[in-house]
Tab-separated table of C-alpha atoms in Angstrom:
chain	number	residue	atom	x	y	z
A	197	UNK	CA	9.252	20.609	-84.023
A	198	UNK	CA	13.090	21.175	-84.384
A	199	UNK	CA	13.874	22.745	-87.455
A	200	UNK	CA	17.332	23.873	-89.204
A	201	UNK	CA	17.392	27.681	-90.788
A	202	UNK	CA	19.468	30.627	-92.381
A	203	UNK	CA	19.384	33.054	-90.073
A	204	UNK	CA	19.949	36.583	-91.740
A	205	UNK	CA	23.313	37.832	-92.276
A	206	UNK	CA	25.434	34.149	-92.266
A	207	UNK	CA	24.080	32.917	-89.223
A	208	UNK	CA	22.374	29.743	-89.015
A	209	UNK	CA	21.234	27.601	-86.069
A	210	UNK	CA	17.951	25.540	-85.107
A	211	UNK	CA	14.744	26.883	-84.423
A	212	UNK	CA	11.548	26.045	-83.183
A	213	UNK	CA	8.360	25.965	-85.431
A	214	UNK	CA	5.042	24.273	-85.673
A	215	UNK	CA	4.667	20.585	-87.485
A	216	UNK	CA	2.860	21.469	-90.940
A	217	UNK	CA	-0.825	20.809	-91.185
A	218	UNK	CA	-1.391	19.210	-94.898
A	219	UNK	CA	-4.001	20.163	-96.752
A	220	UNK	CA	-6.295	17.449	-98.513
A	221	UNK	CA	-4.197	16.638	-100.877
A	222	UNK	CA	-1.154	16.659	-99.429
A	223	UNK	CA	0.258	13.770	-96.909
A	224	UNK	CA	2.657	14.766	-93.755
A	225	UNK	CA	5.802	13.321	-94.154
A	226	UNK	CA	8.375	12.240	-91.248
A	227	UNK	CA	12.108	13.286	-92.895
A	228	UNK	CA	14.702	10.786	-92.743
A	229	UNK	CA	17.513	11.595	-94.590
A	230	UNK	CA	18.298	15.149	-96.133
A	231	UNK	CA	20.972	15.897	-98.307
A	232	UNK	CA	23.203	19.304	-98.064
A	233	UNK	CA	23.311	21.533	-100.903
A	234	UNK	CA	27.019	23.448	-101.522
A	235	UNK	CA	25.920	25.485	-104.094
A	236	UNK	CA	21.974	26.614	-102.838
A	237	UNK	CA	21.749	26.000	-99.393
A	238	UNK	CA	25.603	27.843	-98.538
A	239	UNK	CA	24.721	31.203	-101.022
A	240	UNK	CA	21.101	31.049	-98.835
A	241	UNK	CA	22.920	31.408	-95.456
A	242	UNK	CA	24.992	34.022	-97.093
A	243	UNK	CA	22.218	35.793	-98.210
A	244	UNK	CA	23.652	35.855	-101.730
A	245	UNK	CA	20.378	33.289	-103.654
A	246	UNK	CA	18.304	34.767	-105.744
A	247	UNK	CA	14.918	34.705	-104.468
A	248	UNK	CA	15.357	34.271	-100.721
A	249	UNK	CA	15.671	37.520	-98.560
A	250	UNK	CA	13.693	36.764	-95.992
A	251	UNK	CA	14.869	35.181	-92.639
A	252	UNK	CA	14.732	32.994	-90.907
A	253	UNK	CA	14.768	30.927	-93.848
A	254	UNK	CA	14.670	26.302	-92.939
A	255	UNK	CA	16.643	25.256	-95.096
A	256	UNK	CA	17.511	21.957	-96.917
A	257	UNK	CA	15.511	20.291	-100.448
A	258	UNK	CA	17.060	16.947	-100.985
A	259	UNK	CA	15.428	15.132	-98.812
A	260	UNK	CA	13.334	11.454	-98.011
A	261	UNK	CA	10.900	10.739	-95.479
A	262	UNK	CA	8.229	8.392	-94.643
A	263	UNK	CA	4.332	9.339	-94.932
A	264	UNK	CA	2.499	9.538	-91.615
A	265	UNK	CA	-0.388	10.089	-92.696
A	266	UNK	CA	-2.764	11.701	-95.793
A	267	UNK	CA	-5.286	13.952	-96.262
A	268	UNK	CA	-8.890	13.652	-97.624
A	269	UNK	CA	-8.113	13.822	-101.483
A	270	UNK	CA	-4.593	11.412	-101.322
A	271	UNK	CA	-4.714	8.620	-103.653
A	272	UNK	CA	-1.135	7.576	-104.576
A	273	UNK	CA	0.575	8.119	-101.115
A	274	UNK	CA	0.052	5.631	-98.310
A	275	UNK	CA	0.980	5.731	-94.325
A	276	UNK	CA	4.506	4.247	-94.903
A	277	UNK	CA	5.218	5.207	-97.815
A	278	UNK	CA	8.491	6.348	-98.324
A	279	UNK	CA	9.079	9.728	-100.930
A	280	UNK	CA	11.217	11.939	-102.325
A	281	UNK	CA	11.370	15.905	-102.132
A	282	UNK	CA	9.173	16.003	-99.131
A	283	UNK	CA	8.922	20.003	-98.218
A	284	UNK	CA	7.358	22.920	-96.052
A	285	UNK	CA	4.813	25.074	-97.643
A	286	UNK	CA	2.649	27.140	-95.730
A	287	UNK	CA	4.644	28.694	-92.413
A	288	UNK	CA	3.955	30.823	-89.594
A	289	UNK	CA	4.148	34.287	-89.522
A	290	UNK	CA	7.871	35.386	-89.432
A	291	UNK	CA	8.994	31.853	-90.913
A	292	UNK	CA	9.760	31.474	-94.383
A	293	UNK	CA	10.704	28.379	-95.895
A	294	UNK	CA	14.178	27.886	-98.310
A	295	UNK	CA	12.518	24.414	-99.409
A	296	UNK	CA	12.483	23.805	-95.517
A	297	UNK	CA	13.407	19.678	-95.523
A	298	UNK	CA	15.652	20.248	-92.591
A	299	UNK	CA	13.121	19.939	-90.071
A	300	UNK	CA	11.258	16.604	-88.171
A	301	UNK	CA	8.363	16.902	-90.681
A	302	UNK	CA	7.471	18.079	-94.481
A	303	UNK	CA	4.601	17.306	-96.586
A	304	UNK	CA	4.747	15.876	-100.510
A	305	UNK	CA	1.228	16.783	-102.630
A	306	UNK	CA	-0.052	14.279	-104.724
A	307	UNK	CA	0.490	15.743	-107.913
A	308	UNK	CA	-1.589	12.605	-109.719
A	309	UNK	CA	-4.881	12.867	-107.511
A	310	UNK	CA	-5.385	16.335	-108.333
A	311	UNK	CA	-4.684	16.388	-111.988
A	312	UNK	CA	-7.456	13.604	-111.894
A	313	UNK	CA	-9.652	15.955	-109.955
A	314	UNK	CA	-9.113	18.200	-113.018
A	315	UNK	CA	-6.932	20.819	-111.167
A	316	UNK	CA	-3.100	21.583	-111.724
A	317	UNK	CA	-0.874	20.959	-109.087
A	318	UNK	CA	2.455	22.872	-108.219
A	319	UNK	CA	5.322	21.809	-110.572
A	320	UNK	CA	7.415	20.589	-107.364
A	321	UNK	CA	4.696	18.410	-106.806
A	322	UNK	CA	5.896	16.357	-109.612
A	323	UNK	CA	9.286	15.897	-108.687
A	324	UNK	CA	7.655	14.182	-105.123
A	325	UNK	CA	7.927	10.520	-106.198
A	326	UNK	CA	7.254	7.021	-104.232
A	327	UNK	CA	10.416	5.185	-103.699
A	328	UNK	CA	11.132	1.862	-102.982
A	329	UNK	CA	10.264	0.864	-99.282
A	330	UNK	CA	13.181	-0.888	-98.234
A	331	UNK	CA	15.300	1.639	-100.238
A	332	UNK	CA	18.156	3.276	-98.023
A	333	UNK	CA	17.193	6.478	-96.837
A	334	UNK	CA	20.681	8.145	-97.172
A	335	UNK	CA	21.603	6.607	-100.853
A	336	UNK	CA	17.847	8.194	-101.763
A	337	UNK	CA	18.873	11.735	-100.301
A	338	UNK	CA	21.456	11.387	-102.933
A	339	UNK	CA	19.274	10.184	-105.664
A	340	UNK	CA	17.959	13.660	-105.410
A	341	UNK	CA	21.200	15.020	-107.086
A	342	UNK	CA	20.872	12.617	-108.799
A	343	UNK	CA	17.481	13.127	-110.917
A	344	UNK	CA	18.293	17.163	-110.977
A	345	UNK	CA	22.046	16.184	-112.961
A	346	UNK	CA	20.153	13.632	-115.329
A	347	UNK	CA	17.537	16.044	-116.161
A	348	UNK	CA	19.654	18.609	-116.429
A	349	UNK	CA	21.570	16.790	-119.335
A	350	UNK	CA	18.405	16.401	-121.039
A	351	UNK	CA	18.058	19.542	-121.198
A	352	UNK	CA	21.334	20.776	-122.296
A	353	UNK	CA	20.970	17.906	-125.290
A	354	UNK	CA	23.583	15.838	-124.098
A	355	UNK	CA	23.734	12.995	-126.798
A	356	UNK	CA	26.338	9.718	-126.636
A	357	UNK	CA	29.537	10.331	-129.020
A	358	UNK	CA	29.704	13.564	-127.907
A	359	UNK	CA	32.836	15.182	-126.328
A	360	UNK	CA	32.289	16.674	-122.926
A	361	UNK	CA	34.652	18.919	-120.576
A	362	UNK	CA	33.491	19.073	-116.681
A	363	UNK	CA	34.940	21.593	-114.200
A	364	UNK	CA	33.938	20.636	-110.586
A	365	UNK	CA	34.017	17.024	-109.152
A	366	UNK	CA	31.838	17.853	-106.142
A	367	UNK	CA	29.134	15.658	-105.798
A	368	UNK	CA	26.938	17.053	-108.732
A	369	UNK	CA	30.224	17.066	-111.389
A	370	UNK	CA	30.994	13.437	-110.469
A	371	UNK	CA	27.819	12.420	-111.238
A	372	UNK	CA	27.809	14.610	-114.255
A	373	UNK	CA	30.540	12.527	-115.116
A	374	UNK	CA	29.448	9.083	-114.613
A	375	UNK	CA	25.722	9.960	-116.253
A	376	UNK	CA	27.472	10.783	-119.381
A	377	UNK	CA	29.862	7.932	-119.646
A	378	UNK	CA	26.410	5.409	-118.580
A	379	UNK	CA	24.832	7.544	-121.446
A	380	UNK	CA	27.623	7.090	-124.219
A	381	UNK	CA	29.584	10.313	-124.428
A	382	UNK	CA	33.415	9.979	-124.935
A	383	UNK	CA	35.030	11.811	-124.396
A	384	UNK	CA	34.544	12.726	-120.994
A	385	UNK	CA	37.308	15.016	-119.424
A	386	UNK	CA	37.299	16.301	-116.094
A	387	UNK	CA	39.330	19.085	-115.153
A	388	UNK	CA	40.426	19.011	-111.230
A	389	UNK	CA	42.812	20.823	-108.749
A	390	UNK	CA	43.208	18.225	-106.035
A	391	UNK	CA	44.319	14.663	-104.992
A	392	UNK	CA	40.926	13.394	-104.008
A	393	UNK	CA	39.179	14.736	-107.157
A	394	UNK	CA	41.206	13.585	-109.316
A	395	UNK	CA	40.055	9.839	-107.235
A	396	UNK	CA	37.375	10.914	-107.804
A	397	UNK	CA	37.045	11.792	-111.403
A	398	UNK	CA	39.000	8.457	-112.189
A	399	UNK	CA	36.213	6.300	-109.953
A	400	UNK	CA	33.290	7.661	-111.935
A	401	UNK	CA	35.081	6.804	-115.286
A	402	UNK	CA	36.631	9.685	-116.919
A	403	UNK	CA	38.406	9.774	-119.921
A	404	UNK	CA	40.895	12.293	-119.177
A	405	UNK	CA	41.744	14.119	-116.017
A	406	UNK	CA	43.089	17.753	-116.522
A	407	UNK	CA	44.563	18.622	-113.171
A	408	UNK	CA	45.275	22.271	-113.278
A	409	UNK	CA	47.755	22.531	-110.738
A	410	UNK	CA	50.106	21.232	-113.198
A	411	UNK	CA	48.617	22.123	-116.854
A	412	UNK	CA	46.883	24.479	-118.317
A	413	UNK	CA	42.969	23.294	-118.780
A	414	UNK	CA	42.212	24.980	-122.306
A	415	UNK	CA	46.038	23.826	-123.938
A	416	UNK	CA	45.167	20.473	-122.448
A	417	UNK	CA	41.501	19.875	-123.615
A	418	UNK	CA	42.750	21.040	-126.917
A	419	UNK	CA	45.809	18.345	-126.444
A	420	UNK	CA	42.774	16.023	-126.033
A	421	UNK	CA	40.520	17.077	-129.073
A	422	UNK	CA	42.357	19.065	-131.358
A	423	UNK	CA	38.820	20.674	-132.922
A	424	UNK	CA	37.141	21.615	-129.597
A	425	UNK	CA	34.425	19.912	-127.407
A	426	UNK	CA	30.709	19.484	-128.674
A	427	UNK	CA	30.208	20.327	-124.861
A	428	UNK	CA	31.732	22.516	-121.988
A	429	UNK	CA	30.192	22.437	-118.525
A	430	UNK	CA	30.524	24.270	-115.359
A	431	UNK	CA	29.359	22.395	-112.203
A	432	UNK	CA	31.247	24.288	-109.798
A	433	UNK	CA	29.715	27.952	-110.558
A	434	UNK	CA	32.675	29.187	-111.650
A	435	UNK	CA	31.928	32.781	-113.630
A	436	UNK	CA	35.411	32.652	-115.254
A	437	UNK	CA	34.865	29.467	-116.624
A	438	UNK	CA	32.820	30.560	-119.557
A	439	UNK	CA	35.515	32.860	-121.021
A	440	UNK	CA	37.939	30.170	-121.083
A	441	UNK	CA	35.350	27.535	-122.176
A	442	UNK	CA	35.311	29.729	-125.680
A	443	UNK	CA	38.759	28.821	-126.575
A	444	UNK	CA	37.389	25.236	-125.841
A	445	UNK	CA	34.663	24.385	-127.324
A	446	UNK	CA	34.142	22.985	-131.245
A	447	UNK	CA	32.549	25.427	-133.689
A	448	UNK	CA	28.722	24.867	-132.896
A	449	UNK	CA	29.588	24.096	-129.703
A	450	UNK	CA	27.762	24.631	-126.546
A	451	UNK	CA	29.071	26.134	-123.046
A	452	UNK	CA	26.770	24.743	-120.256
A	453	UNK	CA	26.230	26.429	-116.266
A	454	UNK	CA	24.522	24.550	-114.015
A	455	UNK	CA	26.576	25.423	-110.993
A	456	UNK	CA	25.670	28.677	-109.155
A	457	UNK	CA	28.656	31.584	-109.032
A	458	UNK	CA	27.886	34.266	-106.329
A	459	UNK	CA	29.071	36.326	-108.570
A	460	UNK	CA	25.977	38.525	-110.069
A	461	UNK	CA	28.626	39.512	-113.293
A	462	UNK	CA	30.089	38.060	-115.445
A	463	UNK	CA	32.321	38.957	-118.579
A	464	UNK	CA	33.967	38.044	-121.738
A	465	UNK	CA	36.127	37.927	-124.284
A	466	UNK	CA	34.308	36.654	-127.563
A	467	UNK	CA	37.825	37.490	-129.829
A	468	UNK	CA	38.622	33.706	-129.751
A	469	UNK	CA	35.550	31.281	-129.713
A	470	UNK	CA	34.021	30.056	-132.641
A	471	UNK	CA	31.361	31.942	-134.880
A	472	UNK	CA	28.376	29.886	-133.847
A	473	UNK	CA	28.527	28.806	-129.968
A	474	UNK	CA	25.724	28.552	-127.632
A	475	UNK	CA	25.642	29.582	-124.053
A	476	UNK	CA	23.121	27.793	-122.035
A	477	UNK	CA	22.307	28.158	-118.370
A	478	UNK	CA	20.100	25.832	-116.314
A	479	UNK	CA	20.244	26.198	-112.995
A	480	UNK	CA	16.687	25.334	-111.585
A	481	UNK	CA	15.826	21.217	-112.778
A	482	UNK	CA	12.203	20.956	-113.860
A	483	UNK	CA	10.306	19.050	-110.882
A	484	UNK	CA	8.256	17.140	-113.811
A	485	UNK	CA	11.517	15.534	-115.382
A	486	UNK	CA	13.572	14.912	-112.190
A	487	UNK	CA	10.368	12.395	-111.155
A	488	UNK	CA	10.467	10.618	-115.495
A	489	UNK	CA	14.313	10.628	-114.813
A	490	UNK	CA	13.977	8.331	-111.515
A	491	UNK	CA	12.965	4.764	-112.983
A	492	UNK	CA	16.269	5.024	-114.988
A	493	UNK	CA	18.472	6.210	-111.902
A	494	UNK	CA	16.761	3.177	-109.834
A	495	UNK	CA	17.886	0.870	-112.734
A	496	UNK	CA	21.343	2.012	-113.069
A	497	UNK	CA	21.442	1.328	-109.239
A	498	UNK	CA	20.323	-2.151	-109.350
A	499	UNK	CA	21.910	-2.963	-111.829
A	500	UNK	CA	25.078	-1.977	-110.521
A	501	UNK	CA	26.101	0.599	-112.967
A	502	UNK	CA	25.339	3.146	-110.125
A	503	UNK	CA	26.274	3.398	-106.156
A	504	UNK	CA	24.795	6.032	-104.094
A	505	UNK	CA	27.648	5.484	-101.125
A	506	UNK	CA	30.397	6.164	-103.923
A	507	UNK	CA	29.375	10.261	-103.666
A	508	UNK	CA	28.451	10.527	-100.192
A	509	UNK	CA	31.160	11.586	-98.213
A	510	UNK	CA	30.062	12.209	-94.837
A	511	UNK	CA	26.678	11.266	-92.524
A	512	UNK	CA	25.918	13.294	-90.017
A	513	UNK	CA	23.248	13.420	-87.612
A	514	UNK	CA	20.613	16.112	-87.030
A	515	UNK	CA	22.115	17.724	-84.455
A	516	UNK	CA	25.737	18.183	-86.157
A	517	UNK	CA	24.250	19.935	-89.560
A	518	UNK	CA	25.883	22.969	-88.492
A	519	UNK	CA	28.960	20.981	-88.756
A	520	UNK	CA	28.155	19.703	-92.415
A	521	UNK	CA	27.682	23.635	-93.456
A	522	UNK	CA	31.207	23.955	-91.717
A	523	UNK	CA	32.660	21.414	-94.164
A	524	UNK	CA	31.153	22.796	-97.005
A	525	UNK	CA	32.125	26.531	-96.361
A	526	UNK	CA	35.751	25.088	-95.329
A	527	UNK	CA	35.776	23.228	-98.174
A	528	UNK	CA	36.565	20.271	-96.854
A	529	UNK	CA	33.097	17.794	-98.394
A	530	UNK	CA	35.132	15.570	-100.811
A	531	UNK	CA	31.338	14.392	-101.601
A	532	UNK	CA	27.690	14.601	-100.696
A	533	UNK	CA	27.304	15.150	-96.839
A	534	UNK	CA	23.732	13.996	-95.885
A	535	UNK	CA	21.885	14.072	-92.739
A	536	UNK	CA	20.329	11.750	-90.941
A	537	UNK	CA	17.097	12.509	-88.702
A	538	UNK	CA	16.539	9.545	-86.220
């Protein structure tokens, strides 16, 4: 089968490997739709990801398929079916897999059959949910971002009546943004350094837009809340942004990274933040509360609140995902770019 993969050295091109056999508890999965990644999937070309040095590495983990078929031990997936988070496991010698959706076939495991069987799946497993079946496969490749940005404010304690700074409106800040407005924080104030982000941060519902071309982000969050922000987040992997975040934030306050900086260093200047601050990094989503986070992303999107299409920015086919990397490295992706597999 055709497959998509980081090369070694910032090359990347398609390869040939073999379709994945599943093992009895996991189902093979045709991919339909596969989201691109700007922060993972670009530093894993680049060779510059922590915990990916071998090559060729398929790349791609925001993806949807439908189930082909299941093995022995499958209860809860059906031929049909269509899933989240499908991905390669096992691979042939001298083929390593970076999550590995971008290729004709994955597999998902069903986490549920063998926890009944009294053994304990992968954690990934968990994050491998059912949707919908007549749900779009390209607004479900973004779902994926979405789950990993709702979790992810669970676990940075994100709480409504809180103040919150963003830096980044890519994809994952915008829906950063609109989470914590749907979730009650105010306010919300996105700091951007373009035309078409600052569209963007207004469309998702933010408070305030600090566009730094023209002001000066920490005098103008302070402008905003004259005792600092409960919370200060990077989304765009941005090393510098913790040292300015300390001039930000309220005493007790908490800096947040969830975007990933190339950068392997990073320093500060404590002089001027608060006595009691907390710096928290969470850059990996747990796979368990991504798939608890998805009934309340499916509600938000029937119910309105939510629209996949407003963060997707380009759809490519298979054969042009070189050209979505292109974007992204240019930076030219005002939003999600996702790929389609038919």
């Amino acid at each position: 089968m055709k497959a998509y993969a980081a090369l070694g050295g910032g090359a990347q091109g398609f390869i040939d490997i073999p379709e994945p056999s599943p093992s009895e508890y996991e189902a093979l999965v045709k991919v339909e739709a596969c989201g691109l990644c700007a922060g993972t999937d670009a530093k894993i070309i680049h060779g510059k990801f922590k915990g990916v040095e071998d090559y060729p590495a398929v790349l791609g983990h925001e993806g949807v398929g439908r189930v082909v078929s299941v093995g022995a031990k499958v209860k809860h997936f059906k031929p049909g079916d269509l899933v989240m988070l499908p991905f390669l496991g096992s691979m042939p010698e001298g083929i390593y897999s970076a999550w590995g959706t971008l290729a004709e076939y994955n597999t998902v495991c069903d986490a549920k059959a063998m926890e009944e069987d009294g053994l304990v799946p992968p954690d990934y497993a968990w994050g491998q949910s059912l949707l919908p079946a007549d749900f779009d496969p390209v607004d479900a490749a973004m779902t994926v971002t979405f789950r990993e940005v709702l979790s992810t404010m669970e676990l940075f304690g994100f709480t409504p009546n809180k103040s919150l700074v963003v830096l980044g409106l890519g994809p994952v800040g915008q829906s950063f943004v609109r989470f914590a407005k749907l979730c009650g924080m105010e306010p919300v104030i996105a700091v951007v350094r373009s035309d078409p982000k600052c569209e963007a941060a207004a469309r998702c519902g933010a408070d305030f837009i600090v566009d730094t071309r023209t002001d000066n982000m920490t005098e103008a969050v302070r402008r905003i809340v004259p005792g600092g922000v409960d919370f200060a987040l990077d989304a765009a992997g941005v090393n510098s942004f913790v040292g300015d975040a300390l001039s930000m934030i309220a005493p007790g306050g908490k800096i947040c990274v969830y975007g990933i900086s190339a950068d392997t260093k990073i320093e500060f200047d404590i002089s001027a933040c608060p006595y009691n601050f907390t710096l928290q990094y969470n850059q990996f989503p747990s796979k368990r509360m991504e798939g608890e986070a998805l009934s309340r992303i499916l509600a938000w999107i029937r119910f309105g609140a939510l629209r996949p299409r407003d963060y997707i920015s380009d759809i490519l086919p298979f054969d042009r995902v070189g050209e979505g990397y292109n974007l992204i490295e240019e930076g030219r992706a005002l939003g999600k770019i996702v790929i389609t597999m038919q």
